[in-house]
Tab-separated table of C-alpha atoms in Angstrom:
chain	number	residue	atom	x	y	z
A	1	UNK	CA	-251.889	-46.167	57.782
A	2	UNK	CA	-250.941	-48.419	60.727
A	3	UNK	CA	-252.497	-49.302	64.025
A	4	UNK	CA	-251.049	-50.734	67.208
A	5	UNK	CA	-252.416	-51.252	70.654
A	6	UNK	CA	-254.403	-53.619	72.767
A	7	UNK	CA	-257.565	-51.532	73.259
A	8	UNK	CA	-260.010	-51.351	70.387
A	9	UNK	CA	-258.218	-48.761	68.272
A	10	UNK	CA	-259.554	-47.101	65.192
A	11	UNK	CA	-257.592	-46.892	61.994
A	12	UNK	CA	-258.760	-44.376	59.414
A	13	UNK	CA	-257.460	-44.703	55.872
A	14	UNK	CA	-258.237	-43.014	52.606
A	15	UNK	CA	-259.938	-45.136	49.979
A	16	UNK	CA	-257.316	-46.600	47.688
A	17	UNK	CA	-254.524	-46.482	50.268
A	18	UNK	CA	-253.016	-49.586	51.848
A	19	UNK	CA	-253.986	-50.514	55.426
A	20	UNK	CA	-251.857	-52.291	57.999
A	21	UNK	CA	-253.532	-53.743	61.070
A	22	UNK	CA	-251.265	-55.055	63.796
A	23	UNK	CA	-251.752	-57.663	66.478
A	24	UNK	CA	-249.588	-58.812	69.371
A	25	UNK	CA	-250.374	-62.399	70.348
A	26	UNK	CA	-249.768	-63.866	73.754
A	27	UNK	CA	-248.791	-67.535	73.499
A	28	UNK	CA	-245.379	-68.387	72.085
A	29	UNK	CA	-246.635	-71.973	71.577
A	30	UNK	CA	-249.422	-70.852	69.214
A	31	UNK	CA	-248.996	-72.455	65.832
A	32	UNK	CA	-252.013	-71.271	63.881
A	33	UNK	CA	-253.235	-67.732	63.356
A	34	UNK	CA	-256.335	-66.369	61.723
A	35	UNK	CA	-257.668	-62.962	60.764
A	36	UNK	CA	-261.386	-62.309	60.942
A	37	UNK	CA	-263.457	-59.383	59.713
A	38	UNK	CA	-266.614	-58.370	61.576
A	39	UNK	CA	-269.061	-56.003	59.931
A	40	UNK	CA	-271.666	-54.188	61.969
A	41	UNK	CA	-274.473	-56.510	63.058
A	42	UNK	CA	-272.744	-59.588	61.664
A	43	UNK	CA	-270.608	-62.411	62.964
A	44	UNK	CA	-266.849	-62.584	62.354
A	45	UNK	CA	-265.901	-63.743	58.869
A	46	UNK	CA	-262.713	-65.640	58.039
A	47	UNK	CA	-260.254	-63.649	55.903
A	48	UNK	CA	-256.931	-65.472	55.891
A	49	UNK	CA	-254.863	-67.793	58.043
A	50	UNK	CA	-251.219	-68.697	58.502
A	51	UNK	CA	-249.366	-71.498	60.231
A	52	UNK	CA	-246.288	-70.926	62.351
A	53	UNK	CA	-243.975	-72.561	59.810
A	54	UNK	CA	-244.619	-69.633	57.467
A	55	UNK	CA	-243.879	-65.932	57.824
A	56	UNK	CA	-246.019	-64.606	54.999
A	57	UNK	CA	-249.157	-65.602	53.192
A	58	UNK	CA	-251.053	-63.751	50.491
A	59	UNK	CA	-254.683	-63.770	49.545
A	60	UNK	CA	-256.775	-61.564	47.346
A	61	UNK	CA	-255.748	-57.991	48.290
A	62	UNK	CA	-254.685	-59.222	51.741
A	63	UNK	CA	-251.344	-60.338	53.117
A	64	UNK	CA	-250.643	-61.711	56.568
A	65	UNK	CA	-247.173	-61.421	58.071
A	66	UNK	CA	-246.041	-63.410	61.081
A	67	UNK	CA	-243.040	-62.546	63.244
A	68	UNK	CA	-242.684	-65.274	65.845
A	69	UNK	CA	-239.621	-63.667	67.424
A	70	UNK	CA	-241.663	-60.770	68.721
A	71	UNK	CA	-245.052	-62.545	68.667
A	72	UNK	CA	-246.486	-60.136	66.142
A	73	UNK	CA	-249.010	-60.586	63.384
A	74	UNK	CA	-250.111	-58.073	60.797
A	75	UNK	CA	-252.792	-57.865	58.142
A	76	UNK	CA	-252.119	-55.748	55.104
A	77	UNK	CA	-255.018	-54.729	52.887
A	78	UNK	CA	-254.105	-53.350	49.489
A	79	UNK	CA	-256.133	-50.587	47.834
A	80	UNK	CA	-258.564	-50.303	50.741
A	81	UNK	CA	-262.209	-50.000	49.713
A	82	UNK	CA	-265.294	-48.729	51.593
A	83	UNK	CA	-266.465	-52.330	51.912
A	84	UNK	CA	-263.376	-53.051	54.000
A	85	UNK	CA	-264.770	-50.917	56.830
A	86	UNK	CA	-265.231	-53.303	59.768
A	87	UNK	CA	-263.627	-54.508	62.995
A	88	UNK	CA	-260.696	-56.845	62.382
A	89	UNK	CA	-259.623	-59.535	64.858
A	90	UNK	CA	-256.553	-61.677	65.003
A	91	UNK	CA	-256.912	-65.091	66.623
A	92	UNK	CA	-254.407	-67.723	67.741
A	93	UNK	CA	-254.548	-71.396	68.630
A	94	UNK	CA	-252.072	-74.179	69.327
A	95	UNK	CA	-251.807	-77.934	69.187
A	96	UNK	CA	-254.856	-79.995	68.410
A	97	UNK	CA	-257.197	-78.046	70.629
A	98	UNK	CA	-260.287	-76.325	69.366
A	99	UNK	CA	-259.755	-73.333	71.620
A	100	UNK	CA	-259.146	-70.129	69.747
A	101	UNK	CA	-258.089	-66.975	71.584
A	102	UNK	CA	-259.172	-63.749	69.945
A	103	UNK	CA	-257.231	-60.523	70.226
A	104	UNK	CA	-258.843	-57.185	70.839
A	105	UNK	CA	-260.136	-55.925	67.518
A	106	UNK	CA	-259.165	-52.946	65.400
A	107	UNK	CA	-261.847	-50.829	63.772
A	108	UNK	CA	-260.992	-49.876	60.213
A	109	UNK	CA	-262.722	-46.799	58.794
A	110	UNK	CA	-262.325	-46.102	55.108
A	111	UNK	CA	-262.703	-42.485	54.081
A	112	UNK	CA	-264.192	-42.151	50.587
B	1	UNK	CA	-278.728	-70.341	52.305
B	2	UNK	CA	-277.571	-69.348	55.778
B	3	UNK	CA	-274.665	-71.555	56.855
B	4	UNK	CA	-274.867	-70.933	60.612
B	5	UNK	CA	-278.184	-69.629	61.849
B	6	UNK	CA	-279.084	-68.490	65.342
B	7	UNK	CA	-282.467	-67.702	66.816
B	8	UNK	CA	-283.585	-65.353	68.097
B	9	UNK	CA	-281.583	-62.416	66.752
B	10	UNK	CA	-282.660	-60.211	69.648
B	11	UNK	CA	-283.652	-61.277	73.145
B	12	UNK	CA	-284.848	-58.801	75.760
B	13	UNK	CA	-285.818	-60.229	79.117
B	14	UNK	CA	-285.978	-59.590	82.829
B	15	UNK	CA	-283.318	-60.480	85.337
B	16	UNK	CA	-283.935	-63.896	86.883
B	17	UNK	CA	-285.613	-65.398	83.817
B	18	UNK	CA	-284.467	-68.508	81.949
B	19	UNK	CA	-283.898	-68.310	78.201
B	20	UNK	CA	-282.534	-70.389	75.335
B	21	UNK	CA	-280.707	-69.551	72.134
B	22	UNK	CA	-280.731	-72.022	69.279
B	23	UNK	CA	-278.040	-72.619	66.677
B	24	UNK	CA	-278.037	-74.752	63.563
B	25	UNK	CA	-275.384	-75.234	60.893
B	26	UNK	CA	-275.939	-76.759	57.461
B	27	UNK	CA	-272.258	-77.029	56.532
B	28	UNK	CA	-271.837	-80.620	57.679
B	29	UNK	CA	-269.236	-79.522	60.245
B	30	UNK	CA	-268.436	-81.706	63.226
B	31	UNK	CA	-267.458	-78.979	65.698
B	32	UNK	CA	-269.609	-76.178	67.082
B	33	UNK	CA	-268.912	-73.328	69.478
B	34	UNK	CA	-270.497	-70.633	71.588
B	35	UNK	CA	-268.782	-67.270	72.039
B	36	UNK	CA	-269.697	-64.225	74.097
B	37	UNK	CA	-268.887	-60.732	72.799
B	38	UNK	CA	-269.050	-57.903	75.299
B	39	UNK	CA	-269.739	-54.219	74.752
B	40	UNK	CA	-266.054	-53.576	74.008
B	41	UNK	CA	-266.161	-56.164	71.202
B	42	UNK	CA	-264.015	-58.613	73.147
B	43	UNK	CA	-264.813	-62.129	71.893
B	44	UNK	CA	-264.374	-65.051	74.278
B	45	UNK	CA	-265.052	-68.723	73.766
B	46	UNK	CA	-267.525	-70.341	76.147
B	47	UNK	CA	-268.037	-73.887	74.888
B	48	UNK	CA	-266.984	-76.195	72.101
B	49	UNK	CA	-268.594	-79.468	71.020
B	50	UNK	CA	-267.153	-82.048	68.684
B	51	UNK	CA	-269.602	-84.670	67.393
B	52	UNK	CA	-271.998	-83.837	70.244
B	53	UNK	CA	-269.279	-84.247	72.855
B	54	UNK	CA	-268.204	-81.339	75.071
B	55	UNK	CA	-264.569	-80.474	74.331
B	56	UNK	CA	-264.078	-77.001	75.762
B	57	UNK	CA	-265.820	-75.569	78.777
B	58	UNK	CA	-264.264	-72.271	79.735
B	59	UNK	CA	-264.815	-70.637	83.077
B	60	UNK	CA	-268.506	-70.088	82.549
B	61	UNK	CA	-271.093	-70.020	85.356
B	62	UNK	CA	-273.054	-73.243	85.541
B	63	UNK	CA	-276.169	-71.192	84.830
B	64	UNK	CA	-275.084	-71.642	81.210
B	65	UNK	CA	-275.780	-75.089	79.839
B	66	UNK	CA	-275.095	-76.040	76.236
B	67	UNK	CA	-276.934	-78.914	74.614
B	68	UNK	CA	-276.086	-80.630	71.368
B	69	UNK	CA	-278.894	-82.961	70.204
B	70	UNK	CA	-276.923	-83.742	67.032
B	71	UNK	CA	-273.781	-82.403	65.402
B	72	UNK	CA	-275.741	-79.846	63.375
B	73	UNK	CA	-277.250	-78.175	66.444
B	74	UNK	CA	-275.832	-76.548	69.546
B	75	UNK	CA	-278.278	-74.740	71.808
B	76	UNK	CA	-277.465	-72.567	74.791
B	77	UNK	CA	-279.729	-72.417	77.809
B	78	UNK	CA	-279.216	-69.758	80.451
B	79	UNK	CA	-280.839	-69.928	83.875
B	80	UNK	CA	-281.434	-67.073	86.293
B	81	UNK	CA	-280.259	-64.358	83.940
B	82	UNK	CA	-278.137	-61.570	85.433
B	83	UNK	CA	-277.369	-58.058	84.235
B	84	UNK	CA	-273.809	-59.100	83.379
B	85	UNK	CA	-275.133	-61.637	80.886
B	86	UNK	CA	-276.062	-58.808	78.529
B	87	UNK	CA	-273.890	-59.332	75.458
B	88	UNK	CA	-273.960	-60.661	71.924
B	89	UNK	CA	-273.682	-64.450	71.773
B	90	UNK	CA	-272.226	-66.037	68.662
B	91	UNK	CA	-272.483	-69.597	67.509
B	92	UNK	CA	-269.801	-70.937	65.149
B	93	UNK	CA	-268.866	-74.187	63.469
B	94	UNK	CA	-265.819	-75.737	61.836
B	95	UNK	CA	-264.767	-79.023	60.310
B	96	UNK	CA	-262.308	-80.365	62.819
B	97	UNK	CA	-260.758	-78.370	65.574
B	98	UNK	CA	-257.313	-76.979	66.226
B	99	UNK	CA	-258.624	-73.497	65.731
B	100	UNK	CA	-259.266	-74.089	62.057
B	101	UNK	CA	-261.275	-71.343	60.390
B	102	UNK	CA	-264.711	-71.112	61.911
B	103	UNK	CA	-267.983	-69.997	60.358
B	104	UNK	CA	-269.987	-67.701	62.593
B	105	UNK	CA	-273.663	-66.956	62.863
B	106	UNK	CA	-274.852	-63.353	63.006
B	107	UNK	CA	-275.258	-63.369	66.755
B	108	UNK	CA	-278.013	-63.080	69.346
B	109	UNK	CA	-278.118	-59.771	71.179
B	110	UNK	CA	-279.218	-60.483	74.739
B	111	UNK	CA	-280.377	-57.532	76.836
B	112	UNK	CA	-281.268	-57.984	80.493
B	113	UNK	CA	-283.596	-55.421	82.031
């Protein structure tokens, strides 16, 4: 399944299916992007990052795709598991600043 | 071992009171942050310190005052609490800045009565 939108959307996927979570970022000068996962009652947890000189990066069961032309970022989760249920945030930053701007999250619900 | 720990986890208080939230990280990071997360899950940076020096100070009322006694600690003091301050406050740390991956605490849920 896929999700788009700027308000906290909910994406429901069947266990075992692939998930795609989308994010539109705002600053064309951003050069570093991060995906975070936030479980209920916990703080955000780093999943994967990508720099602007790349368009794809793979981790364990996760892939991040970056399209700078349309300022779009996506997180693909392969073989989604119940433990993947959480709110997912994309974040962007630029230059040498510490400021990170978070996007509006997407809630992923995995149906067993 | 908890990498970034915040206390208290829950804070319920009356409007007008002054309260503090403490944060400690044992990762040896040089940069620490405070974020506010509202009821719609929107996460916004408030402050950032690098080696005890204030780097980022977003448009935050001056009722909020961060204090960093050393690079492992960043506390947040809030004066004259208002209803709109109700939120979850997260502390985070990273080694270096530039938005590099941050480690977050589990948050302090502040409720103003």
